[in-house]
JSON list of C-alpha atoms in Angstrom, two decimals:
[
{"chain": "A", "resi": 1, "resn": "MET", "atom": "CA", "xyz": [-261.54, 78.03, 75.72]},
{"chain": "A", "resi": 2, "resn": "PRO", "atom": "CA", "xyz": [-262.26, 76.91, 79.47]},
{"chain": "A", "resi": 3, "resn": "ILE", "atom": "CA", "xyz": [-265.02, 75.63, 81.27]},
{"chain": "A", "resi": 4, "resn": "ILE", "atom": "CA", "xyz": [-264.84, 75.29, 84.88]},
{"chain": "A", "resi": 5, "resn": "THR", "atom": "CA", "xyz": [-267.39, 73.96, 86.75]},
{"chain": "A", "resi": 6, "resn": "ILE", "atom": "CA", "xyz": [-268.12, 75.62, 91.23]},
{"chain": "A", "resi": 7, "resn": "GLY", "atom": "CA", "xyz": [-269.81, 72.87, 92.57]},
{"chain": "A", "resi": 8, "resn": "SER", "atom": "CA", "xyz": [-270.11, 70.58, 95.71]},
{"chain": "A", "resi": 9, "resn": "ASN", "atom": "CA", "xyz": [-272.81, 67.95, 97.05]},
{"chain": "A", "resi": 10, "resn": "LYS", "atom": "CA", "xyz": [-273.34, 70.20, 100.06]},
{"chain": "A", "resi": 11, "resn": "GLY", "atom": "CA", "xyz": [-275.39, 73.11, 99.97]},
{"chain": "A", "resi": 12, "resn": "GLY", "atom": "CA", "xyz": [-273.74, 75.75, 101.56]},
{"chain": "A", "resi": 13, "resn": "ALA", "atom": "CA", "xyz": [-270.37, 75.88, 100.80]},
{"chain": "A", "resi": 14, "resn": "GLY", "atom": "CA", "xyz": [-269.89, 79.32, 98.79]},
{"chain": "A", "resi": 15, "resn": "LYS", "atom": "CA", "xyz": [-270.56, 78.40, 95.57]},
{"chain": "A", "resi": 16, "resn": "SER", "atom": "CA", "xyz": [-272.44, 81.07, 94.34]},
{"chain": "A", "resi": 17, "resn": "THR", "atom": "CA", "xyz": [-270.27, 83.63, 96.16]},
{"chain": "A", "resi": 18, "resn": "LEU", "atom": "CA", "xyz": [-267.15, 82.67, 94.70]},
{"chain": "A", "resi": 19, "resn": "ILE", "atom": "CA", "xyz": [-268.49, 82.17, 91.19]},
{"chain": "A", "resi": 20, "resn": "SER", "atom": "CA", "xyz": [-270.17, 85.49, 90.79]},
{"chain": "A", "resi": 21, "resn": "ASN", "atom": "CA", "xyz": [-266.68, 86.61, 92.31]},
{"chain": "A", "resi": 22, "resn": "PHE", "atom": "CA", "xyz": [-264.77, 85.37, 89.62]},
{"chain": "A", "resi": 23, "resn": "THR", "atom": "CA", "xyz": [-266.93, 85.52, 86.87]},
{"chain": "A", "resi": 24, "resn": "VAL", "atom": "CA", "xyz": [-266.38, 89.79, 87.43]},
{"chain": "A", "resi": 25, "resn": "MET", "atom": "CA", "xyz": [-262.41, 89.37, 87.58]},
{"chain": "A", "resi": 26, "resn": "ARG", "atom": "CA", "xyz": [-262.19, 87.35, 84.47]},
{"chain": "A", "resi": 27, "resn": "ARG", "atom": "CA", "xyz": [-264.56, 89.67, 82.84]},
{"chain": "A", "resi": 28, "resn": "ARG", "atom": "CA", "xyz": [-262.73, 93.02, 84.05]},
{"chain": "A", "resi": 29, "resn": "THR", "atom": "CA", "xyz": [-259.34, 91.24, 81.95]},
{"chain": "A", "resi": 30, "resn": "GLY", "atom": "CA", "xyz": [-261.51, 91.74, 78.76]},
{"chain": "A", "resi": 31, "resn": "VAL", "atom": "CA", "xyz": [-262.27, 88.22, 78.53]},
{"chain": "A", "resi": 32, "resn": "ALA", "atom": "CA", "xyz": [-265.57, 87.19, 77.33]},
{"chain": "A", "resi": 33, "resn": "THR", "atom": "CA", "xyz": [-267.17, 85.14, 79.99]},
{"chain": "A", "resi": 34, "resn": "VAL", "atom": "CA", "xyz": [-270.70, 83.72, 80.32]},
{"chain": "A", "resi": 35, "resn": "LEU", "atom": "CA", "xyz": [-272.24, 82.74, 83.88]},
{"chain": "A", "resi": 36, "resn": "ILE", "atom": "CA", "xyz": [-274.10, 79.42, 83.59]},
{"chain": "A", "resi": 37, "resn": "ASP", "atom": "CA", "xyz": [-276.63, 79.51, 86.79]},
{"chain": "A", "resi": 38, "resn": "GLY", "atom": "CA", "xyz": [-277.37, 75.58, 86.98]},
{"chain": "A", "resi": 39, "resn": "ASP", "atom": "CA", "xyz": [-279.04, 75.90, 90.31]},
{"chain": "A", "resi": 40, "resn": "PRO", "atom": "CA", "xyz": [-282.64, 75.98, 90.38]},
{"chain": "A", "resi": 41, "resn": "ARG", "atom": "CA", "xyz": [-282.94, 78.40, 93.15]},
{"chain": "A", "resi": 42, "resn": "ALA", "atom": "CA", "xyz": [-281.65, 81.04, 90.46]},
{"chain": "A", "resi": 43, "resn": "SER", "atom": "CA", "xyz": [-279.25, 82.76, 93.05]},
{"chain": "A", "resi": 44, "resn": "VAL", "atom": "CA", "xyz": [-276.72, 84.17, 90.76]},
{"chain": "A", "resi": 45, "resn": "SER", "atom": "CA", "xyz": [-279.37, 85.25, 88.49]},
{"chain": "A", "resi": 46, "resn": "GLN", "atom": "CA", "xyz": [-281.22, 87.26, 91.34]},
{"chain": "A", "resi": 47, "resn": "TRP", "atom": "CA", "xyz": [-277.63, 88.81, 91.63]},
{"chain": "A", "resi": 48, "resn": "GLY", "atom": "CA", "xyz": [-276.78, 89.52, 88.09]},
{"chain": "A", "resi": 49, "resn": "MET", "atom": "CA", "xyz": [-280.56, 91.49, 87.68]},
{"chain": "A", "resi": 50, "resn": "GLN", "atom": "CA", "xyz": [-279.64, 93.36, 90.87]},
{"chain": "A", "resi": 51, "resn": "ARG", "atom": "CA", "xyz": [-275.70, 94.13, 89.22]},
{"chain": "A", "resi": 52, "resn": "GLU", "atom": "CA", "xyz": [-278.32, 95.04, 85.87]},
{"chain": "A", "resi": 53, "resn": "VAL", "atom": "CA", "xyz": [-280.68, 96.96, 87.50]},
{"chain": "A", "resi": 54, "resn": "ARG", "atom": "CA", "xyz": [-278.08, 99.03, 89.32]},
{"chain": "A", "resi": 55, "resn": "ARG", "atom": "CA", "xyz": [-276.08, 99.44, 86.14]},
{"chain": "A", "resi": 56, "resn": "VAL", "atom": "CA", "xyz": [-273.05, 98.03, 86.99]},
{"chain": "A", "resi": 57, "resn": "GLU", "atom": "CA", "xyz": [-270.29, 97.71, 84.87]},
{"chain": "A", "resi": 58, "resn": "PRO", "atom": "CA", "xyz": [-269.11, 95.32, 83.42]},
{"chain": "A", "resi": 59, "resn": "PHE", "atom": "CA", "xyz": [-271.85, 93.49, 82.02]},
{"chain": "A", "resi": 60, "resn": "ILE", "atom": "CA", "xyz": [-272.36, 89.89, 83.57]},
{"chain": "A", "resi": 61, "resn": "ASP", "atom": "CA", "xyz": [-274.00, 87.48, 80.59]},
{"chain": "A", "resi": 62, "resn": "VAL", "atom": "CA", "xyz": [-275.87, 84.98, 83.44]},
{"chain": "A", "resi": 63, "resn": "ARG", "atom": "CA", "xyz": [-277.78, 82.13, 81.51]},
{"chain": "A", "resi": 64, "resn": "PHE", "atom": "CA", "xyz": [-280.17, 80.55, 84.06]},
{"chain": "A", "resi": 65, "resn": "SER", "atom": "CA", "xyz": [-279.83, 76.64, 82.86]},
{"chain": "A", "resi": 66, "resn": "HIS", "atom": "CA", "xyz": [-282.67, 75.57, 85.30]},
{"chain": "A", "resi": 67, "resn": "SER", "atom": "CA", "xyz": [-285.38, 76.68, 82.84]},
{"chain": "A", "resi": 68, "resn": "TRP", "atom": "CA", "xyz": [-283.63, 74.67, 80.18]},
{"chain": "A", "resi": 69, "resn": "ARG", "atom": "CA", "xyz": [-285.73, 71.51, 81.65]},
{"chain": "A", "resi": 70, "resn": "THR", "atom": "CA", "xyz": [-288.07, 69.47, 80.11]},
{"chain": "A", "resi": 71, "resn": "MET", "atom": "CA", "xyz": [-291.77, 68.32, 81.63]},
{"chain": "A", "resi": 72, "resn": "ASP", "atom": "CA", "xyz": [-289.83, 64.97, 81.76]},
{"chain": "A", "resi": 73, "resn": "GLY", "atom": "CA", "xyz": [-286.73, 66.60, 83.63]},
{"chain": "A", "resi": 74, "resn": "PHE", "atom": "CA", "xyz": [-283.08, 67.13, 83.18]},
{"chain": "A", "resi": 75, "resn": "ASP", "atom": "CA", "xyz": [-282.51, 66.75, 79.23]},
{"chain": "A", "resi": 76, "resn": "LYS", "atom": "CA", "xyz": [-278.57, 66.28, 79.08]},
{"chain": "A", "resi": 77, "resn": "ALA", "atom": "CA", "xyz": [-278.41, 66.33, 75.05]},
{"chain": "A", "resi": 78, "resn": "MET", "atom": "CA", "xyz": [-280.00, 69.96, 75.46]},
{"chain": "A", "resi": 79, "resn": "PHE", "atom": "CA", "xyz": [-277.60, 70.68, 78.03]},
{"chain": "A", "resi": 80, "resn": "ASP", "atom": "CA", "xyz": [-274.70, 69.92, 76.38]},
{"chain": "A", "resi": 81, "resn": "ASN", "atom": "CA", "xyz": [-275.56, 71.09, 73.20]},
{"chain": "A", "resi": 82, "resn": "ARG", "atom": "CA", "xyz": [-276.02, 74.97, 74.67]},
{"chain": "A", "resi": 83, "resn": "ILE", "atom": "CA", "xyz": [-273.13, 74.89, 76.86]},
{"chain": "A", "resi": 84, "resn": "ASN", "atom": "CA", "xyz": [-271.13, 73.82, 73.11]},
{"chain": "A", "resi": 85, "resn": "LYS", "atom": "CA", "xyz": [-273.15, 76.53, 71.98]},
{"chain": "A", "resi": 86, "resn": "ILE", "atom": "CA", "xyz": [-272.22, 79.04, 74.37]},
{"chain": "A", "resi": 87, "resn": "SER", "atom": "CA", "xyz": [-268.17, 78.23, 74.28]},
{"chain": "A", "resi": 88, "resn": "GLY", "atom": "CA", "xyz": [-268.41, 79.25, 70.75]},
{"chain": "A", "resi": 89, "resn": "PHE", "atom": "CA", "xyz": [-269.06, 82.58, 71.42]},
{"chain": "A", "resi": 90, "resn": "CYS", "atom": "CA", "xyz": [-266.90, 83.56, 74.56]},
{"chain": "A", "resi": 91, "resn": "ASP", "atom": "CA", "xyz": [-263.90, 82.32, 76.03]},
{"chain": "A", "resi": 92, "resn": "THR", "atom": "CA", "xyz": [-264.47, 81.17, 79.62]},
{"chain": "A", "resi": 93, "resn": "VAL", "atom": "CA", "xyz": [-267.78, 79.73, 81.06]},
{"chain": "A", "resi": 94, "resn": "PHE", "atom": "CA", "xyz": [-268.54, 79.62, 84.32]},
{"chain": "A", "resi": 95, "resn": "ILE", "atom": "CA", "xyz": [-271.24, 77.02, 85.73]},
{"chain": "A", "resi": 96, "resn": "ASP", "atom": "CA", "xyz": [-272.99, 77.13, 88.74]},
{"chain": "A", "resi": 97, "resn": "THR", "atom": "CA", "xyz": [-274.62, 73.99, 90.18]},
{"chain": "A", "resi": 98, "resn": "PRO", "atom": "CA", "xyz": [-277.06, 72.71, 92.05]},
{"chain": "A", "resi": 99, "resn": "GLY", "atom": "CA", "xyz": [-276.06, 72.16, 96.19]},
{"chain": "A", "resi": 100, "resn": "ASN", "atom": "CA", "xyz": [-276.45, 68.38, 95.77]},
{"chain": "A", "resi": 101, "resn": "ASN", "atom": "CA", "xyz": [-275.47, 65.52, 94.19]},
{"chain": "A", "resi": 102, "resn": "ASP", "atom": "CA", "xyz": [-277.89, 66.57, 91.22]},
{"chain": "A", "resi": 103, "resn": "ILE", "atom": "CA", "xyz": [-277.50, 65.75, 87.43]},
{"chain": "A", "resi": 104, "resn": "GLY", "atom": "CA", "xyz": [-277.23, 68.97, 86.79]},
{"chain": "A", "resi": 105, "resn": "LEU", "atom": "CA", "xyz": [-273.95, 68.63, 88.82]},
{"chain": "A", "resi": 106, "resn": "ILE", "atom": "CA", "xyz": [-272.70, 65.52, 86.83]},
{"chain": "A", "resi": 107, "resn": "ALA", "atom": "CA", "xyz": [-273.66, 67.02, 83.11]},
{"chain": "A", "resi": 108, "resn": "SER", "atom": "CA", "xyz": [-271.48, 70.34, 84.24]},
{"chain": "A", "resi": 109, "resn": "ILE", "atom": "CA", "xyz": [-267.99, 68.34, 85.23]},
{"chain": "A", "resi": 110, "resn": "SER", "atom": "CA", "xyz": [-268.88, 66.23, 82.07]},
{"chain": "A", "resi": 111, "resn": "LEU", "atom": "CA", "xyz": [-267.95, 68.99, 79.81]},
{"chain": "A", "resi": 112, "resn": "SER", "atom": "CA", "xyz": [-265.94, 70.79, 82.20]},
{"chain": "A", "resi": 113, "resn": "ASP", "atom": "CA", "xyz": [-261.89, 71.36, 82.32]},
{"chain": "A", "resi": 114, "resn": "LEU", "atom": "CA", "xyz": [-262.04, 72.60, 85.77]},
{"chain": "A", "resi": 115, "resn": "TRP", "atom": "CA", "xyz": [-264.16, 71.20, 88.38]},
{"chain": "A", "resi": 116, "resn": "VAL", "atom": "CA", "xyz": [-263.59, 73.76, 91.12]},
{"chain": "A", "resi": 117, "resn": "ILE", "atom": "CA", "xyz": [-265.18, 72.43, 94.93]},
{"chain": "A", "resi": 118, "resn": "PRO", "atom": "CA", "xyz": [-264.93, 74.59, 97.84]},
{"chain": "A", "resi": 119, "resn": "LEU", "atom": "CA", "xyz": [-264.78, 73.65, 100.77]},
{"chain": "A", "resi": 120, "resn": "ARG", "atom": "CA", "xyz": [-265.79, 74.93, 104.43]},
{"chain": "A", "resi": 121, "resn": "PRO", "atom": "CA", "xyz": [-263.98, 73.55, 107.58]},
{"chain": "A", "resi": 122, "resn": "SER", "atom": "CA", "xyz": [-266.63, 72.74, 109.58]},
{"chain": "A", "resi": 123, "resn": "ASN", "atom": "CA", "xyz": [-267.17, 69.42, 110.60]},
{"chain": "A", "resi": 124, "resn": "PHE", "atom": "CA", "xyz": [-269.85, 68.82, 108.79]},
{"chain": "A", "resi": 125, "resn": "ASP", "atom": "CA", "xyz": [-268.81, 69.44, 106.14]},
{"chain": "A", "resi": 126, "resn": "ILE", "atom": "CA", "xyz": [-265.48, 67.83, 106.51]},
{"chain": "A", "resi": 127, "resn": "TRP", "atom": "CA", "xyz": [-267.80, 64.30, 107.02]},
{"chain": "A", "resi": 128, "resn": "GLY", "atom": "CA", "xyz": [-269.90, 65.26, 104.00]},
{"chain": "A", "resi": 129, "resn": "PHE", "atom": "CA", "xyz": [-266.72, 65.50, 101.54]},
{"chain": "A", "resi": 130, "resn": "SER", "atom": "CA", "xyz": [-265.70, 62.46, 103.37]},
{"chain": "A", "resi": 131, "resn": "ARG", "atom": "CA", "xyz": [-268.91, 60.15, 102.63]},
{"chain": "A", "resi": 132, "resn": "ASP", "atom": "CA", "xyz": [-267.87, 61.84, 98.54]},
{"chain": "A", "resi": 133, "resn": "MET", "atom": "CA", "xyz": [-265.00, 60.55, 98.91]},
{"chain": "A", "resi": 134, "resn": "GLY", "atom": "CA", "xyz": [-266.53, 57.06, 98.75]},
{"chain": "A", "resi": 135, "resn": "GLY", "atom": "CA", "xyz": [-264.75, 54.88, 101.05]},
{"chain": "A", "resi": 136, "resn": "ASP", "atom": "CA", "xyz": [-264.55, 51.19, 99.08]},
{"chain": "A", "resi": 137, "resn": "ASP", "atom": "CA", "xyz": [-267.09, 52.53, 96.46]},
{"chain": "A", "resi": 138, "resn": "MET", "atom": "CA", "xyz": [-266.40, 54.98, 93.51]},
{"chain": "A", "resi": 139, "resn": "GLY", "atom": "CA", "xyz": [-266.26, 58.32, 95.49]},
{"chain": "A", "resi": 140, "resn": "MET", "atom": "CA", "xyz": [-267.29, 61.07, 92.91]},
{"chain": "A", "resi": 141, "resn": "ILE", "atom": "CA", "xyz": [-264.46, 62.04, 91.67]},
{"chain": "A", "resi": 142, "resn": "GLU", "atom": "CA", "xyz": [-263.56, 59.06, 90.65]},
{"chain": "A", "resi": 143, "resn": "LEU", "atom": "CA", "xyz": [-267.20, 58.95, 89.01]},
{"chain": "A", "resi": 144, "resn": "ALA", "atom": "CA", "xyz": [-266.69, 61.89, 87.02]},
{"chain": "A", "resi": 145, "resn": "ARG", "atom": "CA", "xyz": [-263.17, 60.88, 85.38]},
{"chain": "A", "resi": 146, "resn": "VAL", "atom": "CA", "xyz": [-264.79, 57.99, 84.28]},
{"chain": "A", "resi": 147, "resn": "ASN", "atom": "CA", "xyz": [-266.87, 60.11, 81.22]},
{"chain": "A", "resi": 148, "resn": "ASN", "atom": "CA", "xyz": [-263.74, 62.86, 81.90]},
{"chain": "A", "resi": 149, "resn": "PRO", "atom": "CA", "xyz": [-260.64, 61.18, 82.01]},
{"chain": "A", "resi": 150, "resn": "LYS", "atom": "CA", "xyz": [-259.32, 64.95, 81.89]},
{"chain": "A", "resi": 151, "resn": "LEU", "atom": "CA", "xyz": [-260.82, 66.25, 84.39]},
{"chain": "A", "resi": 152, "resn": "LYS", "atom": "CA", "xyz": [-258.46, 68.81, 86.78]},
{"chain": "A", "resi": 153, "resn": "VAL", "atom": "CA", "xyz": [-260.28, 69.39, 90.33]},
{"chain": "A", "resi": 154, "resn": "LEU", "atom": "CA", "xyz": [-259.40, 71.90, 92.80]},
{"chain": "A", "resi": 155, "resn": "ILE", "atom": "CA", "xyz": [-260.49, 71.87, 96.27]},
{"chain": "A", "resi": 156, "resn": "VAL", "atom": "CA", "xyz": [-260.76, 75.43, 97.83]},
{"chain": "A", "resi": 157, "resn": "ILE", "atom": "CA", "xyz": [-261.71, 75.95, 101.80]},
{"chain": "A", "resi": 158, "resn": "ASN", "atom": "CA", "xyz": [-263.73, 78.33, 102.16]},
{"chain": "A", "resi": 159, "resn": "GLY", "atom": "CA", "xyz": [-265.38, 80.36, 104.59]},
{"chain": "A", "resi": 160, "resn": "VAL", "atom": "CA", "xyz": [-262.23, 80.29, 106.92]},
{"chain": "A", "resi": 161, "resn": "ALA", "atom": "CA", "xyz": [-261.73, 82.01, 110.43]},
{"chain": "A", "resi": 162, "resn": "SER", "atom": "CA", "xyz": [-260.47, 85.20, 110.58]},
{"chain": "A", "resi": 163, "resn": "LEU", "atom": "CA", "xyz": [-259.11, 84.95, 114.10]},
{"chain": "A", "resi": 164, "resn": "GLN", "atom": "CA", "xyz": [-255.45, 83.94, 113.03]},
{"chain": "A", "resi": 165, "resn": "SER", "atom": "CA", "xyz": [-255.66, 81.16, 115.98]},
{"chain": "A", "resi": 166, "resn": "VAL", "atom": "CA", "xyz": [-259.01, 79.24, 115.13]},
{"chain": "A", "resi": 167, "resn": "ARG", "atom": "CA", "xyz": [-257.92, 79.71, 111.64]},
{"chain": "A", "resi": 168, "resn": "LYS", "atom": "CA", "xyz": [-254.14, 77.50, 111.77]},
{"chain": "A", "resi": 169, "resn": "ARG", "atom": "CA", "xyz": [-256.51, 74.78, 114.23]},
{"chain": "A", "resi": 170, "resn": "GLU", "atom": "CA", "xyz": [-259.62, 74.33, 111.45]},
{"chain": "A", "resi": 171, "resn": "LEU", "atom": "CA", "xyz": [-256.48, 74.74, 107.85]},
{"chain": "A", "resi": 172, "resn": "GLU", "atom": "CA", "xyz": [-254.43, 72.16, 109.95]},
{"chain": "A", "resi": 173, "resn": "ASN", "atom": "CA", "xyz": [-257.40, 70.38, 110.33]},
{"chain": "A", "resi": 174, "resn": "VAL", "atom": "CA", "xyz": [-259.00, 70.48, 106.18]},
{"chain": "A", "resi": 175, "resn": "HIS", "atom": "CA", "xyz": [-255.56, 69.32, 105.30]},
{"chain": "A", "resi": 176, "resn": "ASP", "atom": "CA", "xyz": [-255.46, 65.98, 107.85]},
{"chain": "A", "resi": 177, "resn": "THR", "atom": "CA", "xyz": [-258.36, 65.28, 106.44]},
{"chain": "A", "resi": 178, "resn": "LEU", "atom": "CA", "xyz": [-257.75, 65.71, 102.51]},
{"chain": "A", "resi": 179, "resn": "SER", "atom": "CA", "xyz": [-254.00, 64.24, 103.08]},
{"chain": "A", "resi": 180, "resn": "HIS", "atom": "CA", "xyz": [-256.29, 60.74, 103.23]},
{"chain": "A", "resi": 181, "resn": "TYR", "atom": "CA", "xyz": [-257.42, 60.92, 99.42]},
{"chain": "A", "resi": 182, "resn": "ALA", "atom": "CA", "xyz": [-255.30, 61.69, 96.35]},
{"chain": "A", "resi": 183, "resn": "GLY", "atom": "CA", "xyz": [-257.20, 62.53, 92.91]},
{"chain": "A", "resi": 184, "resn": "PHE", "atom": "CA", "xyz": [-257.36, 66.33, 92.91]},
{"chain": "A", "resi": 185, "resn": "ASP", "atom": "CA", "xyz": [-254.70, 69.30, 93.80]},
{"chain": "A", "resi": 186, "resn": "VAL", "atom": "CA", "xyz": [-256.00, 71.39, 96.84]},
{"chain": "A", "resi": 187, "resn": "ALA", "atom": "CA", "xyz": [-255.40, 75.37, 96.83]},
{"chain": "A", "resi": 188, "resn": "GLU", "atom": "CA", "xyz": [-252.74, 76.93, 98.20]},
{"chain": "A", "resi": 189, "resn": "ASN", "atom": "CA", "xyz": [-254.92, 79.90, 99.07]},
{"chain": "A", "resi": 190, "resn": "TYR", "atom": "CA", "xyz": [-258.03, 80.15, 100.99]},
{"chain": "A", "resi": 191, "resn": "ILE", "atom": "CA", "xyz": [-261.12, 82.01, 101.64]},
{"chain": "A", "resi": 192, "resn": "THR", "atom": "CA", "xyz": [-261.69, 84.27, 104.78]},
{"chain": "A", "resi": 193, "resn": "THR", "atom": "CA", "xyz": [-264.93, 84.53, 106.12]},
{"chain": "A", "resi": 194, "resn": "CYS", "atom": "CA", "xyz": [-266.10, 88.45, 106.00]},
{"chain": "A", "resi": 195, "resn": "ALA", "atom": "CA", "xyz": [-269.18, 90.23, 105.58]},
{"chain": "A", "resi": 196, "resn": "VAL", "atom": "CA", "xyz": [-268.09, 92.37, 103.10]},
{"chain": "A", "resi": 197, "resn": "PHE", "atom": "CA", "xyz": [-269.21, 89.28, 100.14]},
{"chain": "A", "resi": 198, "resn": "ASN", "atom": "CA", "xyz": [-273.02, 89.88, 101.61]},
{"chain": "A", "resi": 199, "resn": "SER", "atom": "CA", "xyz": [-272.12, 93.04, 101.04]},
{"chain": "A", "resi": 200, "resn": "ALA", "atom": "CA", "xyz": [-271.33, 92.77, 97.10]},
{"chain": "A", "resi": 201, "resn": "VAL", "atom": "CA", "xyz": [-273.87, 90.73, 96.39]},
{"chain": "A", "resi": 202, "resn": "ALA", "atom": "CA", "xyz": [-276.47, 93.22, 97.97]},
{"chain": "A", "resi": 203, "resn": "GLU", "atom": "CA", "xyz": [-275.26, 95.43, 95.50]},
{"chain": "A", "resi": 204, "resn": "GLY", "atom": "CA", "xyz": [-274.73, 93.16, 92.22]},
{"chain": "A", "resi": 205, "resn": "LYS", "atom": "CA", "xyz": [-270.77, 93.36, 93.07]},
{"chain": "A", "resi": 206, "resn": "ALA", "atom": "CA", "xyz": [-268.16, 91.75, 93.37]},
{"chain": "A", "resi": 207, "resn": "VAL", "atom": "CA", "xyz": [-265.63, 92.31, 96.25]},
{"chain": "A", "resi": 208, "resn": "VAL", "atom": "CA", "xyz": [-263.43, 93.36, 93.84]},
{"chain": "A", "resi": 209, "resn": "GLU", "atom": "CA", "xyz": [-265.18, 96.35, 92.82]},
{"chain": "A", "resi": 210, "resn": "MET", "atom": "CA", "xyz": [-266.17, 97.16, 96.49]},
{"chain": "A", "resi": 211, "resn": "ASP", "atom": "CA", "xyz": [-264.68, 101.20, 97.81]},
{"chain": "A", "resi": 212, "resn": "SER", "atom": "CA", "xyz": [-263.76, 100.34, 100.75]},
{"chain": "A", "resi": 213, "resn": "VAL", "atom": "CA", "xyz": [-260.31, 100.23, 102.20]},
{"chain": "A", "resi": 214, "resn": "SER", "atom": "CA", "xyz": [-260.53, 98.05, 105.64]},
{"chain": "A", "resi": 215, "resn": "LYS", "atom": "CA", "xyz": [-258.21, 96.08, 106.50]},
{"chain": "A", "resi": 216, "resn": "SER", "atom": "CA", "xyz": [-260.64, 92.96, 105.86]},
{"chain": "A", "resi": 217, "resn": "VAL", "atom": "CA", "xyz": [-261.72, 94.42, 102.23]},
{"chain": "A", "resi": 218, "resn": "VAL", "atom": "CA", "xyz": [-258.50, 94.53, 101.40]},
{"chain": "A", "resi": 219, "resn": "SER", "atom": "CA", "xyz": [-257.52, 91.18, 102.90]},
{"chain": "A", "resi": 220, "resn": "ALA", "atom": "CA", "xyz": [-260.45, 89.34, 100.90]},
{"chain": "A", "resi": 221, "resn": "LYS", "atom": "CA", "xyz": [-260.00, 90.87, 98.08]},
{"chain": "A", "resi": 222, "resn": "LYS", "atom": "CA", "xyz": [-256.16, 89.78, 98.24]},
{"chain": "A", "resi": 223, "resn": "GLU", "atom": "CA", "xyz": [-257.34, 86.16, 98.93]},
{"chain": "A", "resi": 224, "resn": "LEU", "atom": "CA", "xyz": [-259.71, 86.60, 95.87]},
{"chain": "A", "resi": 225, "resn": "ILE", "atom": "CA", "xyz": [-257.02, 87.48, 93.32]},
{"chain": "A", "resi": 226, "resn": "ALA", "atom": "CA", "xyz": [-254.48, 84.64, 95.08]},
{"chain": "A", "resi": 227, "resn": "VAL", "atom": "CA", "xyz": [-257.31, 82.15, 94.30]},
{"chain": "A", "resi": 228, "resn": "TYR", "atom": "CA", "xyz": [-258.36, 82.88, 90.92]},
{"chain": "A", "resi": 229, "resn": "ASN", "atom": "CA", "xyz": [-254.75, 83.03, 89.70]},
{"chain": "A", "resi": 230, "resn": "GLU", "atom": "CA", "xyz": [-254.41, 79.40, 90.94]},
{"chain": "A", "resi": 231, "resn": "ILE", "atom": "CA", "xyz": [-257.69, 77.81, 89.27]},
{"chain": "A", "resi": 232, "resn": "PHE", "atom": "CA", "xyz": [-255.97, 80.08, 85.51]},
{"chain": "A", "resi": 233, "resn": "SER", "atom": "CA", "xyz": [-252.67, 78.47, 86.46]},
{"chain": "A", "resi": 234, "resn": "ARG", "atom": "CA", "xyz": [-253.98, 75.36, 86.42]},
{"chain": "A", "resi": 235, "resn": "LEU", "atom": "CA", "xyz": [-255.47, 75.59, 82.93]},
{"chain": "A", "resi": 236, "resn": "GLY", "atom": "CA", "xyz": [-252.27, 76.86, 81.79]},
{"chain": "A", "resi": 237, "resn": "GLU", "atom": "CA", "xyz": [-252.40, 80.41, 82.21]}
]
């Protein structure tokens, strides 16, 4: 039973958008799946409520883990215990995390089989990733493997420009930066910016559930499916 964390130290990377889509895609295959919302902003919990109100099928089991915190703050033992209990009755667990170096992110990746890091091709995001890799100090991935040596890490380039000439330049820039570091795989496929992501969230849906047959929506669906397949191929499927 895989546990997959989708998280980043940088807010706005698109983790909640990706995790809501991948959870639905997993659930639509008939696999018992739980989505843990570890972000205090409760973005995917609100998406889940939209889904429930609109009676969108299949039902997605969303748990808001920020409510598990005690008066003294984050309780890692409680977090670990609840994740282990949840993993006992489902086949896949996705964990959404805060967009910063929160203890919730650290706790999540310590339990995970795979850590998916969304990375936007903006200079701010690329500079932030380079800083997080540590320079002469231990970077975030090295630190994660201190407690979880078998952790797999996959970087997904997200929010790429739809204009081909710009997209080519953005991808080259990101890949050039990533080539200076080790300890992770980079997904062969990427996600292009498309308005349908926001439209789907507003309806409590995933992009694959949208009825539009426009070229951009069809392309977005294909990209999501390709990245989804890469994620689970890393887990032996």
